[in-house]
Short mmCIF file of C-alpha atoms in Angstrom, two decimals:
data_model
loop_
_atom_site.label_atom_id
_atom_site.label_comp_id
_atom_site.label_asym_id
_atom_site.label_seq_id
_atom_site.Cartn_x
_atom_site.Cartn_y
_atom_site.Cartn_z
CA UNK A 1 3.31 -69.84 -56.19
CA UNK A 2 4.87 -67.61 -58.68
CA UNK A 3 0.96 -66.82 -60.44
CA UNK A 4 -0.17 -66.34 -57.07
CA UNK A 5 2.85 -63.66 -56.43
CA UNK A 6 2.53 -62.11 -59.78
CA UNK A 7 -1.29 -61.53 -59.00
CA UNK A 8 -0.94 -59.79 -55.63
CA UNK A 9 1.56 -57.69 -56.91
CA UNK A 10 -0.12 -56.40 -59.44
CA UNK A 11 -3.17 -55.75 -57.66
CA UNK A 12 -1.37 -53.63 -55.14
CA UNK A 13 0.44 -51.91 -57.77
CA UNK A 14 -2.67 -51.16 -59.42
CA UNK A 15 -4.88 -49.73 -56.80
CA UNK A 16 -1.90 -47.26 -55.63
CA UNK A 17 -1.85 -46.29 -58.90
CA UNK A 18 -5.62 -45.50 -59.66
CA UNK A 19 -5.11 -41.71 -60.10
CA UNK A 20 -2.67 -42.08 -62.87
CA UNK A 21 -4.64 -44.67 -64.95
CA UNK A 22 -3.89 -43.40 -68.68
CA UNK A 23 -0.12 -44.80 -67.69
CA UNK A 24 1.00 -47.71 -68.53
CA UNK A 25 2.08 -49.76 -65.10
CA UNK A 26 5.31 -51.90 -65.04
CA UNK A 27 5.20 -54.90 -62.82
CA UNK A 28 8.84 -56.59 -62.29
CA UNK A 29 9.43 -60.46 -60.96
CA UNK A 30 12.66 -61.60 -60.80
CA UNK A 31 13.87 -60.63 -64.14
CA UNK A 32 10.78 -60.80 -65.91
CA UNK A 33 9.06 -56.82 -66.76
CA UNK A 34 5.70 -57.49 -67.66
CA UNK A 35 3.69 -54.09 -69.07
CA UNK A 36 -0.19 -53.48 -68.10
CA UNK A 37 -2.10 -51.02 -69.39
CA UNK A 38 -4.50 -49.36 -67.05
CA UNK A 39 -8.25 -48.83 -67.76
CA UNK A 40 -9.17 -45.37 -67.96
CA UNK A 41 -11.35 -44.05 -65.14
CA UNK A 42 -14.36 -42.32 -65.68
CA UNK A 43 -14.76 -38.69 -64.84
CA UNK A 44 -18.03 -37.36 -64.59
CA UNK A 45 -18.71 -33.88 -65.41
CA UNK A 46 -22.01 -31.54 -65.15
CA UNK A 47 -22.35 -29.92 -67.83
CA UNK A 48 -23.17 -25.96 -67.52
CA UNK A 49 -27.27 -25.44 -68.52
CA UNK A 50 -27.72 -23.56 -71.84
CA UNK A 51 -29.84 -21.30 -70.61
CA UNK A 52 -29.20 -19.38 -66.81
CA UNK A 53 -30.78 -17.06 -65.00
CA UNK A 54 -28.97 -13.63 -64.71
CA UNK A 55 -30.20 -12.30 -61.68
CA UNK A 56 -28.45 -8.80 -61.94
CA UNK A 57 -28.83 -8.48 -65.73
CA UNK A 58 -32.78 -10.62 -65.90
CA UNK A 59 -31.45 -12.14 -69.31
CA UNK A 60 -30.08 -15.33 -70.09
CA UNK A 61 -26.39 -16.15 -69.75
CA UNK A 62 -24.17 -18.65 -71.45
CA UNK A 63 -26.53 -19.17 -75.04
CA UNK A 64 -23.65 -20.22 -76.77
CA UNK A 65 -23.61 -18.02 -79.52
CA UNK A 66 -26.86 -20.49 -80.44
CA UNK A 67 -28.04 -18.28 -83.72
CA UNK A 68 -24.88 -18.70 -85.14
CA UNK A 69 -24.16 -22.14 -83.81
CA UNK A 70 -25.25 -25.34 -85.72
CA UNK A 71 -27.89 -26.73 -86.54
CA UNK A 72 -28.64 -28.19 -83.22
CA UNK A 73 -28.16 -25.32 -81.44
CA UNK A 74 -30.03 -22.81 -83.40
CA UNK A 75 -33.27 -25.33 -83.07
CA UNK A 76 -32.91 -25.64 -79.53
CA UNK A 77 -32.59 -21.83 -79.13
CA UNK A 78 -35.59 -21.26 -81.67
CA UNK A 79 -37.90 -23.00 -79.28
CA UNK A 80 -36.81 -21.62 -76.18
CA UNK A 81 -37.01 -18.14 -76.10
CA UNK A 82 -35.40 -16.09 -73.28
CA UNK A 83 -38.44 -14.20 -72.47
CA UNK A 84 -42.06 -12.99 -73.60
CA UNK A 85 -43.70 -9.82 -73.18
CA UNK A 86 -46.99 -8.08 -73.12
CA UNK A 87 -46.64 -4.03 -74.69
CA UNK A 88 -49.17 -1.10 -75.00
CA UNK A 89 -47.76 2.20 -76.77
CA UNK A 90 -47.97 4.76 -79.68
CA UNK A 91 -47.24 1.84 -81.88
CA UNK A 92 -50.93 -0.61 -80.46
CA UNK A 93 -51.28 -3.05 -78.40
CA UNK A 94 -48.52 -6.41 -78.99
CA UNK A 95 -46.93 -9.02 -78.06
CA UNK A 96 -42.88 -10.27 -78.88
CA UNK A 97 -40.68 -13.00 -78.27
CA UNK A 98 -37.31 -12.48 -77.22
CA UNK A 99 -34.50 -15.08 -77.19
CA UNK A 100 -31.06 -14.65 -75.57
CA UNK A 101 -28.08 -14.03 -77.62
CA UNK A 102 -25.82 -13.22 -74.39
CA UNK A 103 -26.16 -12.03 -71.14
CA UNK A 104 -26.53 -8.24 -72.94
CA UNK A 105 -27.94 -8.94 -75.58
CA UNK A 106 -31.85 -10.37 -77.07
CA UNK A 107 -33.29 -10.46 -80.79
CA UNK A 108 -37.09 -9.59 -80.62
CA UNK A 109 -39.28 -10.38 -82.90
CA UNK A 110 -43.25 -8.61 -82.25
CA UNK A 111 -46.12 -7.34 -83.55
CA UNK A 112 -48.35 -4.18 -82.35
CA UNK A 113 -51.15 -2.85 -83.55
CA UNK A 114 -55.35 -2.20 -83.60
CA UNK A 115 -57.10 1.23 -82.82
CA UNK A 116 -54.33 3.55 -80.88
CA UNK A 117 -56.25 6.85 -81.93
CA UNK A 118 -56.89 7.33 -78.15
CA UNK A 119 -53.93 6.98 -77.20
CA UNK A 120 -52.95 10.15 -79.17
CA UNK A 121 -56.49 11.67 -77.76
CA UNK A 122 -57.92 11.35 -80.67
CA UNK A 123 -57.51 14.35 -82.76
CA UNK A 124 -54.40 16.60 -84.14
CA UNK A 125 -53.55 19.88 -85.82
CA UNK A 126 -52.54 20.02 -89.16
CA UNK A 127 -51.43 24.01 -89.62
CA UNK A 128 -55.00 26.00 -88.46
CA UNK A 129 -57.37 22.52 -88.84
CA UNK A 130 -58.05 20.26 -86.09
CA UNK A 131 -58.70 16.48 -87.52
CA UNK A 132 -60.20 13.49 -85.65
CA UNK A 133 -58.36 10.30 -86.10
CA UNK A 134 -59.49 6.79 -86.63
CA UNK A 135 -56.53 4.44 -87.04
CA UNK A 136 -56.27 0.71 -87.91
CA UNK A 137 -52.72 0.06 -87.01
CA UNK A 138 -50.38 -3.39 -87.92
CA UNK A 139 -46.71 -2.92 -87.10
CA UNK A 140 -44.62 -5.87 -87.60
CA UNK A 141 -41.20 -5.65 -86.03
CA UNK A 142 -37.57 -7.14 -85.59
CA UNK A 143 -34.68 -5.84 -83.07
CA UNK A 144 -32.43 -6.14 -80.90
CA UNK A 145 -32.61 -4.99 -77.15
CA UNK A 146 -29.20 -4.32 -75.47
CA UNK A 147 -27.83 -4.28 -71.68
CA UNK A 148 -24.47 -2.08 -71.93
CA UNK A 149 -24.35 -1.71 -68.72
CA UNK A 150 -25.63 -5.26 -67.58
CA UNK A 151 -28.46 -3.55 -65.00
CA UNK A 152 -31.71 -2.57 -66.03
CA UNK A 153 -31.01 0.17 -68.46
CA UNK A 154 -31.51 -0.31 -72.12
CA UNK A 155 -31.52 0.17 -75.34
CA UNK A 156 -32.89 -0.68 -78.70
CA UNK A 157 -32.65 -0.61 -82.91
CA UNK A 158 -34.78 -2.68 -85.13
CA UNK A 159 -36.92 -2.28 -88.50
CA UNK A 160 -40.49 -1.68 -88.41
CA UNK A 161 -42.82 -3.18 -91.52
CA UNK A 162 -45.84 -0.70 -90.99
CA UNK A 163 -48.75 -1.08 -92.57
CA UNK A 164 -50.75 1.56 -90.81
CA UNK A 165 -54.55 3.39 -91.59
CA UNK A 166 -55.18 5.95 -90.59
CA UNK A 167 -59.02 8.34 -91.23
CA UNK A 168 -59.10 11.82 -90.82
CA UNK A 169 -62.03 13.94 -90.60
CA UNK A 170 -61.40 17.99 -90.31
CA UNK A 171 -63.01 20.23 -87.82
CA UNK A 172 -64.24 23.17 -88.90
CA UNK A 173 -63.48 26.77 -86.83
CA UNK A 174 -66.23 28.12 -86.40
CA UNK A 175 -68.32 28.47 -89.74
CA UNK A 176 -65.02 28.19 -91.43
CA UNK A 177 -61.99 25.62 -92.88
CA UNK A 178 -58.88 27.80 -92.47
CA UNK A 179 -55.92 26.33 -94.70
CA UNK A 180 -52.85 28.64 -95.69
CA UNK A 181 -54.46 31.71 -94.10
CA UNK A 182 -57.26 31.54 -95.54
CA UNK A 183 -61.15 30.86 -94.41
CA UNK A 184 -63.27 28.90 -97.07
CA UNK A 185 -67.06 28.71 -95.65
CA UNK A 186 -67.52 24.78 -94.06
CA UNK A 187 -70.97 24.71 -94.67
CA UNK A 188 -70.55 25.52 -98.67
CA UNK A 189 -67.16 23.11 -98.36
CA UNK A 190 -69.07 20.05 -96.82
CA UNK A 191 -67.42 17.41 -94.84
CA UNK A 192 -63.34 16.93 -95.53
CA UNK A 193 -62.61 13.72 -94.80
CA UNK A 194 -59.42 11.78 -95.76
CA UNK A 195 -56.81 9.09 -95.31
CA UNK A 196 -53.19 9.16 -94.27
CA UNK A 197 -50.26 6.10 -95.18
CA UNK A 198 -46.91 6.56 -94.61
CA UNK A 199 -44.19 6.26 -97.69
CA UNK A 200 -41.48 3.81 -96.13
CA UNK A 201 -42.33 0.06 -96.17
CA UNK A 202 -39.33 -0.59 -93.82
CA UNK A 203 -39.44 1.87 -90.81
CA UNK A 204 -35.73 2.53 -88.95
CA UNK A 205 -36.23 2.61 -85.00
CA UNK A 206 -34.50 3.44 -81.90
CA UNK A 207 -35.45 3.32 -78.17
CA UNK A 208 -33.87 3.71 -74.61
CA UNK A 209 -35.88 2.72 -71.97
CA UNK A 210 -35.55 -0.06 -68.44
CA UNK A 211 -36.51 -2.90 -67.83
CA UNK A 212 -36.43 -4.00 -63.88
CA UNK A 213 -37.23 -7.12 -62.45
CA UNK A 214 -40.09 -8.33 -59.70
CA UNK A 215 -38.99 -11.75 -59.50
CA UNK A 216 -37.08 -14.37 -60.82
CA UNK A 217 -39.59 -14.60 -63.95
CA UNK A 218 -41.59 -11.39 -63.78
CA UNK A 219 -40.44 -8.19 -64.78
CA UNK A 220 -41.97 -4.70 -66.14
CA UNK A 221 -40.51 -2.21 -69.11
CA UNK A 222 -40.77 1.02 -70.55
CA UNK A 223 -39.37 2.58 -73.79
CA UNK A 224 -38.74 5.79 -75.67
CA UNK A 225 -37.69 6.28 -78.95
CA UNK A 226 -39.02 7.20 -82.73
CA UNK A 227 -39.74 5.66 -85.88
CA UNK A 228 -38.75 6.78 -88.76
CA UNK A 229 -41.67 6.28 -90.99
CA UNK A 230 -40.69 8.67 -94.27
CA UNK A 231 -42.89 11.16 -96.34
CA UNK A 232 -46.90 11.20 -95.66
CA UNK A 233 -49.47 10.40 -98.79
CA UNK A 234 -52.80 11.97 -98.10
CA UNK A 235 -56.13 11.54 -99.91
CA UNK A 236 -58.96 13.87 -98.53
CA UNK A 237 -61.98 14.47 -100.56
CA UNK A 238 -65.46 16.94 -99.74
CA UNK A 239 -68.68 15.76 -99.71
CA UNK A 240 -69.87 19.14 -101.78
CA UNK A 241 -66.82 18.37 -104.47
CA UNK A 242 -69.04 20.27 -106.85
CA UNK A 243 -70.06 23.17 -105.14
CA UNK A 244 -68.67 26.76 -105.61
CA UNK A 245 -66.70 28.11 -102.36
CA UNK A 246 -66.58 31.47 -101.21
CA UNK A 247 -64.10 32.93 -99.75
CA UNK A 248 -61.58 36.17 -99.04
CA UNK A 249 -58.13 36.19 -100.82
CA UNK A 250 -55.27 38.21 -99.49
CA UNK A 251 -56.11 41.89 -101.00
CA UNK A 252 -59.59 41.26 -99.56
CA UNK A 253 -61.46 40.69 -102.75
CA UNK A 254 -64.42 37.50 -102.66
CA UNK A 255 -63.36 34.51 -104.63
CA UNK A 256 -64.69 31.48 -105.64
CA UNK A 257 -63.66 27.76 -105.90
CA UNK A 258 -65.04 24.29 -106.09
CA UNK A 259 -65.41 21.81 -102.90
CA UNK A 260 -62.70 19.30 -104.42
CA UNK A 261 -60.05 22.02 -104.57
CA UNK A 262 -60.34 22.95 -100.78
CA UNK A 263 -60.20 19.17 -100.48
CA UNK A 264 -57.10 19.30 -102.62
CA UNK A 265 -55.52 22.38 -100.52
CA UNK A 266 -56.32 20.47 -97.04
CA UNK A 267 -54.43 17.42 -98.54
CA UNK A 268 -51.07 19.34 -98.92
CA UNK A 269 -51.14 20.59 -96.07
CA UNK A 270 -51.03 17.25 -94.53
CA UNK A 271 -48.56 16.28 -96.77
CA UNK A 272 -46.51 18.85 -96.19
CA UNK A 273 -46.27 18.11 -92.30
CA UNK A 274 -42.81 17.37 -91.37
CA UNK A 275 -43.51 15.68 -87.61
CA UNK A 276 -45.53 13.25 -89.36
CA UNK A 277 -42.24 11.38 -90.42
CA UNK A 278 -41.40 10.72 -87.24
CA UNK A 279 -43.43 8.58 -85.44
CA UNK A 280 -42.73 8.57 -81.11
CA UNK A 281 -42.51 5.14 -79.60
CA UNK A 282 -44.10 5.57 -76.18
CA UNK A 283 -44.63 1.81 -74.82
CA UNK A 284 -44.95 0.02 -71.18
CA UNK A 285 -45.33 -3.52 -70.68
CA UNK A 286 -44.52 -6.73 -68.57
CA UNK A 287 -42.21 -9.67 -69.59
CA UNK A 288 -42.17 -12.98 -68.59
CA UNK A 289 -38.80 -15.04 -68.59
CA UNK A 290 -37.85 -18.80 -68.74
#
């Protein structure tokens, strides 16, 4: 009878008690104290999803600091990226990969590049001569695109590893090449052709732009900004290297000089243009996000 006592007891002691089951539970018979010691109970909890959609923002919230996280972490965000995106701009046609840092905050990593002559119209003036252009463009890049306001406005900073072409061919005005102020005859020159590369191997860049939403997953973007893509190194050669050039110096008087040195005058000149350090960023695009 006592067992059976004992046993009810404690059962009833122990159900009332379920909510406080980390404490021990006292059971008292007569003048006996006998201790139990609950088993915990099992709490489950959902855990929050690493990646969430912000629908105000259209990045990914809650990353957990993932690229400087462990090792776990930083694999898990390094195969899924917050977003992908399609671009067309000054800089060619591309691709990047963006992955979520915070709800602000994405590292890109893209590439643009191919024939983007047209999309400068193909031609430009250097001083008094009008060149055609034929590039062959590969720019390599890594940034970071910020939200400061957490809406649609932002802006970006990266590096830019350029490795650019680009083929010049002057125009001449008329029956002439005009370079500092003076006309040597075209026909006597021959054809000036050249090519332009940039100095800097690493290329500073900075953008503002937006980036609104469709959907959930869809979204469009557009960016300004520069590059800054250093000093210009131009090669331009004539066809007629060999031939003597006439032409009219300042006080009027009829000189002459080889093809190769008009070449050589044409190629400071674009050399000597400052606006070619700076290249625009113009770009649209759309972006897909996970």
């Amino acid at each position: 009878m006592k067992l059976i006592k004992l046993t009810a007891i404690s059962a009833a002691v122990l159900a009332s008690t379920a909510a406080l089951a980390a404490e021990p539970v006292v059971v008292v018979d007569d003048n006996t104290a006998v201790a139990y010691e609950a088993e915990p109970v099992a709490v489950a909890y959902e855990a929050e999803p690493a990646y969430a959609y912000n629908a105000d923002a259209g990045v990914v919230r809650n990353t957990t600091g993932a690229v400087v996280g462990g090792t776990k972490t930083f694999f898990q965000t390094a195969i899924n990226p917050a977003a992908v995106s399609a671009e067309v701009g000054t800089l060619g046609y591309g691709a990047n990969i963006a992955w979520g840092l915070n709800e602000n905050t994405e590292l890109q990593a893209g590439w643009a590049g191919g024939d983007v002559a047209d999309l400068f119209g193909g031609d430009f003036d250097a001083d008094d001569v009008n060149y055609d252009v034929d590039a062959d463009f590969s720019n390599p890049y890594l940034g970071v695109q910020l939200r400061p306001t957490g809406n649609w406005f932002t802006m970006g900073a990266g590096i830019i590893v350029p490795d650019n072409d680009i083929d010049v061919t002057a125009n001449a005005e008329g029956n002439f090449f005009k370079l500092d102020g003076i006309q040597y005859n075209a026909k006597q020159t021959g054809t000036l052709q050249g090519t332009m590369e940039h100095r800097n191997k690493l290329a500073p860049y900075a953008t503002i732009g937006f980036r609104p939403n469709i959907t959930e997953n869809f979204g469009l973007f557009g960016e300004l900004g520069a590059a800054y893509m250093g000093k210009t190194d131009a090669t331009v050669t004539s066809s007629n290297p060999n031939q003597d050039v006439n032409y009219t110096d300042a006080n009027g008087d009829t000189q002459t000089i080889k093809g190769s040195e008009v070449a050589q005058i044409a190629e400071r000149e674009l050399e000597d243009k400052d606006y070619l350090e700076w290249l625009p960023i113009v770009k649209v695009g759309a972006t897909y996000r996970f």
